[in-house]
């Protein structure tokens, strides 16, 4: 493992986005995503309260749907989970917008959701008892 930056590889070759993690000084990690769309690439950053090792161990090579996809031909929107951590999960809101000139742009977001986990297509509380 690189002590500064490590690529996270997608299982799906059809996903052109680049995903990597960077080490921060306080044993935290910054998740970086370069979203590739027709207009301009979009850079997303998210600081995570865990080490690179924890993130690399949690990454499974794919995103899992948390919400149904909405697609009306001009707007595509869906929430996906990237991975679960001990203290929460990382979600990616995917938004593709078709512009008037038929090019597409993204308006995506990464977020850390504390106290939640992705399980079988749902976000659930880590603290819920069964």
PDB file of C-alpha atoms in Angstrom:
ATOM      1  CA  UNK A   1       0.000   0.000   0.000  1.00  0.00           C
ATOM      2  CA  UNK A   2       1.172   3.484  -0.874  1.00  0.00           C
ATOM      3  CA  UNK A   3       1.463   5.735   2.165  1.00  0.00           C
ATOM      4  CA  UNK A   4       0.030   8.744   0.322  1.00  0.00           C
ATOM      5  CA  UNK A   5      -2.431   7.712  -2.434  1.00  0.00           C
ATOM      6  CA  UNK A   6      -4.105   4.449  -3.463  1.00  0.00           C
ATOM      7  CA  UNK A   7      -6.400   3.798  -6.426  1.00  0.00           C
ATOM      8  CA  UNK A   8      -9.657   1.925  -5.849  1.00  0.00           C
ATOM      9  CA  UNK A   9     -10.455  -0.188  -8.900  1.00  0.00           C
ATOM     10  CA  UNK A  10     -13.996  -0.650 -10.221  1.00  0.00           C
ATOM     11  CA  UNK A  11     -15.110  -4.195 -11.113  1.00  0.00           C
ATOM     12  CA  UNK A  12     -17.207  -2.738 -13.943  1.00  0.00           C
ATOM     13  CA  UNK A  13     -15.058  -1.531 -16.852  1.00  0.00           C
ATOM     14  CA  UNK A  14     -18.067   0.477 -18.127  1.00  0.00           C
ATOM     15  CA  UNK A  15     -17.649   2.945 -15.228  1.00  0.00           C
ATOM     16  CA  UNK A  16     -15.142   5.561 -16.432  1.00  0.00           C
ATOM     17  CA  UNK A  17     -14.922   7.384 -13.090  1.00  0.00           C
ATOM     18  CA  UNK A  18     -11.642   7.328 -11.168  1.00  0.00           C
ATOM     19  CA  UNK A  19     -11.689   6.686  -7.422  1.00  0.00           C
ATOM     20  CA  UNK A  20      -8.748   6.943  -5.021  1.00  0.00           C
ATOM     21  CA  UNK A  21      -7.917   7.633  -1.410  1.00  0.00           C
ATOM     22  CA  UNK A  22      -5.297   9.929   0.045  1.00  0.00           C
ATOM     23  CA  UNK A  23      -3.736   9.797   3.498  1.00  0.00           C
ATOM     24  CA  UNK A  24      -4.256  12.847   5.708  1.00  0.00           C
ATOM     25  CA  UNK A  25      -1.977  13.773   8.616  1.00  0.00           C
ATOM     26  CA  UNK A  26      -4.329  12.749  11.452  1.00  0.00           C
ATOM     27  CA  UNK A  27      -4.794   9.073  10.407  1.00  0.00           C
ATOM     28  CA  UNK A  28      -7.828  10.106   8.416  1.00  0.00           C
ATOM     29  CA  UNK A  29      -8.421   9.571   4.716  1.00  0.00           C
ATOM     30  CA  UNK A  30      -9.667  11.702   1.863  1.00  0.00           C
ATOM     31  CA  UNK A  31     -11.802   9.898  -0.711  1.00  0.00           C
ATOM     32  CA  UNK A  32     -11.439  11.436  -4.184  1.00  0.00           C
ATOM     33  CA  UNK A  33     -13.627  10.755  -7.202  1.00  0.00           C
ATOM     34  CA  UNK A  34     -13.194  12.111 -10.705  1.00  0.00           C
ATOM     35  CA  UNK A  35     -16.605  11.854 -12.382  1.00  0.00           C
ATOM     36  CA  UNK A  36     -16.204  11.651 -16.147  1.00  0.00           C
ATOM     37  CA  UNK A  37     -19.056  13.139 -18.198  1.00  0.00           C
ATOM     38  CA  UNK A  38     -19.384  14.758 -21.614  1.00  0.00           C
ATOM     39  CA  UNK A  39     -19.085  18.378 -20.441  1.00  0.00           C
ATOM     40  CA  UNK A  40     -16.323  18.716 -17.823  1.00  0.00           C
ATOM     41  CA  UNK A  41     -15.026  16.157 -15.353  1.00  0.00           C
ATOM     42  CA  UNK A  42     -16.254  16.783 -11.840  1.00  0.00           C
ATOM     43  CA  UNK A  43     -13.964  16.301  -8.819  1.00  0.00           C
ATOM     44  CA  UNK A  44     -15.515  15.135  -5.555  1.00  0.00           C
ATOM     45  CA  UNK A  45     -13.726  14.962  -2.204  1.00  0.00           C
ATOM     46  CA  UNK A  46     -14.775  13.517   1.131  1.00  0.00           C
ATOM     47  CA  UNK A  47     -12.750  13.365   4.351  1.00  0.00           C
ATOM     48  CA  UNK A  48     -13.294  10.137   6.265  1.00  0.00           C
ATOM     49  CA  UNK A  49     -12.552   9.580   9.975  1.00  0.00           C
ATOM     50  CA  UNK A  50     -10.674   6.304   9.315  1.00  0.00           C
ATOM     51  CA  UNK A  51      -7.328   5.096   7.964  1.00  0.00           C
ATOM     52  CA  UNK A  52      -6.563   4.190   4.350  1.00  0.00           C
ATOM     53  CA  UNK A  53      -6.330   0.547   5.409  1.00  0.00           C
ATOM     54  CA  UNK A  54      -9.920   0.591   6.678  1.00  0.00           C
ATOM     55  CA  UNK A  55     -11.202   2.146   3.450  1.00  0.00           C
ATOM     56  CA  UNK A  56      -9.257  -0.288   1.259  1.00  0.00           C
ATOM     57  CA  UNK A  57     -10.618  -3.185   3.317  1.00  0.00           C
ATOM     58  CA  UNK A  58     -14.181  -1.907   2.938  1.00  0.00           C
ATOM     59  CA  UNK A  59     -14.019  -1.275  -0.840  1.00  0.00           C
ATOM     60  CA  UNK A  60     -15.588  -4.133  -2.811  1.00  0.00           C
ATOM     61  CA  UNK A  61     -15.070  -2.766  -6.317  1.00  0.00           C
ATOM     62  CA  UNK A  62     -18.609  -1.602  -6.927  1.00  0.00           C
ATOM     63  CA  UNK A  63     -21.403   0.663  -5.796  1.00  0.00           C
ATOM     64  CA  UNK A  64     -24.688  -0.762  -4.524  1.00  0.00           C
ATOM     65  CA  UNK A  65     -28.052   0.912  -5.131  1.00  0.00           C
ATOM     66  CA  UNK A  66     -29.738   2.391  -2.072  1.00  0.00           C
ATOM     67  CA  UNK A  67     -32.594   4.012  -3.967  1.00  0.00           C
ATOM     68  CA  UNK A  68     -34.451   3.211  -7.138  1.00  0.00           C
ATOM     69  CA  UNK A  69     -33.155   5.064 -10.170  1.00  0.00           C
ATOM     70  CA  UNK A  70     -35.183   7.974 -11.511  1.00  0.00           C
ATOM     71  CA  UNK A  71     -34.790   8.497 -15.254  1.00  0.00           C
ATOM     72  CA  UNK A  72     -37.034  10.741 -17.349  1.00  0.00           C
ATOM     73  CA  UNK A  73     -34.609  11.020 -20.271  1.00  0.00           C
ATOM     74  CA  UNK A  74     -33.272  14.405 -19.149  1.00  0.00           C
ATOM     75  CA  UNK A  75     -32.442  13.606 -15.522  1.00  0.00           C
ATOM     76  CA  UNK A  76     -31.028  10.406 -14.074  1.00  0.00           C
ATOM     77  CA  UNK A  77     -30.747  10.271 -10.300  1.00  0.00           C
ATOM     78  CA  UNK A  78     -29.910   7.509  -7.820  1.00  0.00           C
ATOM     79  CA  UNK A  79     -28.290   7.061  -4.407  1.00  0.00           C
ATOM     80  CA  UNK A  80     -25.622   4.374  -4.213  1.00  0.00           C
ATOM     81  CA  UNK A  81     -23.528   3.072  -1.343  1.00  0.00           C
ATOM     82  CA  UNK A  82     -19.799   2.806  -1.999  1.00  0.00           C
ATOM     83  CA  UNK A  83     -18.837   0.995   1.207  1.00  0.00           C
ATOM     84  CA  UNK A  84     -19.588   0.447   4.871  1.00  0.00           C
ATOM     85  CA  UNK A  85     -17.185   1.466   7.629  1.00  0.00           C
ATOM     86  CA  UNK A  86     -17.308   0.586  11.323  1.00  0.00           C
ATOM     87  CA  UNK A  87     -18.903   3.942  12.187  1.00  0.00           C
ATOM     88  CA  UNK A  88     -21.031   4.667   9.097  1.00  0.00           C
ATOM     89  CA  UNK A  89     -21.235   4.314   5.338  1.00  0.00           C
ATOM     90  CA  UNK A  90     -20.229   6.324   2.296  1.00  0.00           C
ATOM     91  CA  UNK A  91     -22.934   7.137  -0.239  1.00  0.00           C
ATOM     92  CA  UNK A  92     -22.684   8.589  -3.719  1.00  0.00           C
ATOM     93  CA  UNK A  93     -25.597  10.533  -5.153  1.00  0.00           C
ATOM     94  CA  UNK A  94     -25.497  10.074  -8.919  1.00  0.00           C
ATOM     95  CA  UNK A  95     -27.126  12.822 -10.986  1.00  0.00           C
ATOM     96  CA  UNK A  96     -26.782  13.019 -14.765  1.00  0.00           C
ATOM     97  CA  UNK A  97     -28.460  15.933 -16.511  1.00  0.00           C
ATOM     98  CA  UNK A  98     -28.946  16.178 -20.260  1.00  0.00           C
ATOM     99  CA  UNK A  99     -28.296  19.727 -21.435  1.00  0.00           C
ATOM    100  CA  UNK A 100     -30.130  21.567 -24.232  1.00  0.00           C
ATOM    101  CA  UNK A 101     -27.268  20.717 -26.640  1.00  0.00           C
ATOM    102  CA  UNK A 102     -27.663  16.969 -25.778  1.00  0.00           C
ATOM    103  CA  UNK A 103     -24.388  16.802 -23.845  1.00  0.00           C
ATOM    104  CA  UNK A 104     -24.582  15.375 -20.334  1.00  0.00           C
ATOM    105  CA  UNK A 105     -23.187  16.782 -17.148  1.00  0.00           C
ATOM    106  CA  UNK A 106     -23.020  15.392 -13.655  1.00  0.00           C
ATOM    107  CA  UNK A 107     -24.033  16.946 -10.374  1.00  0.00           C
ATOM    108  CA  UNK A 108     -22.854  14.185  -8.042  1.00  0.00           C
ATOM    109  CA  UNK A 109     -22.049  14.216  -4.334  1.00  0.00           C
ATOM    110  CA  UNK A 110     -20.175  11.997  -1.868  1.00  0.00           C
ATOM    111  CA  UNK A 111     -21.320  11.851   1.745  1.00  0.00           C
ATOM    112  CA  UNK A 112     -20.390  10.009   4.927  1.00  0.00           C
ATOM    113  CA  UNK A 113     -23.514   8.907   6.807  1.00  0.00           C
ATOM    114  CA  UNK A 114     -22.539   8.260  10.440  1.00  0.00           C
ATOM    115  CA  UNK A 115     -24.271   5.473  12.333  1.00  0.00           C
ATOM    116  CA  UNK A 116     -25.711   3.907   9.181  1.00  0.00           C
ATOM    117  CA  UNK A 117     -24.827   0.866   7.131  1.00  0.00           C
ATOM    118  CA  UNK A 118     -25.841  -0.351   3.689  1.00  0.00           C
ATOM    119  CA  UNK A 119     -27.471  -3.767   3.814  1.00  0.00           C
ATOM    120  CA  UNK A 120     -29.388  -5.476   0.989  1.00  0.00           C
ATOM    121  CA  UNK A 121     -30.371  -2.262  -0.787  1.00  0.00           C
ATOM    122  CA  UNK A 122     -31.297  -0.320   2.352  1.00  0.00           C
ATOM    123  CA  UNK A 123     -29.627   2.093   4.737  1.00  0.00           C
ATOM    124  CA  UNK A 124     -29.998   0.787   8.287  1.00  0.00           C
ATOM    125  CA  UNK A 125     -28.885   1.973  11.696  1.00  0.00           C
ATOM    126  CA  UNK A 126     -25.696   0.358  12.958  1.00  0.00           C
ATOM    127  CA  UNK A 127     -27.153   0.545  16.451  1.00  0.00           C
ATOM    128  CA  UNK A 128     -30.495  -1.156  15.692  1.00  0.00           C
ATOM    129  CA  UNK A 129     -31.056  -4.352  17.597  1.00  0.00           C
ATOM    130  CA  UNK A 130     -32.710  -7.324  15.972  1.00  0.00           C
TER     131      UNK A 130
END
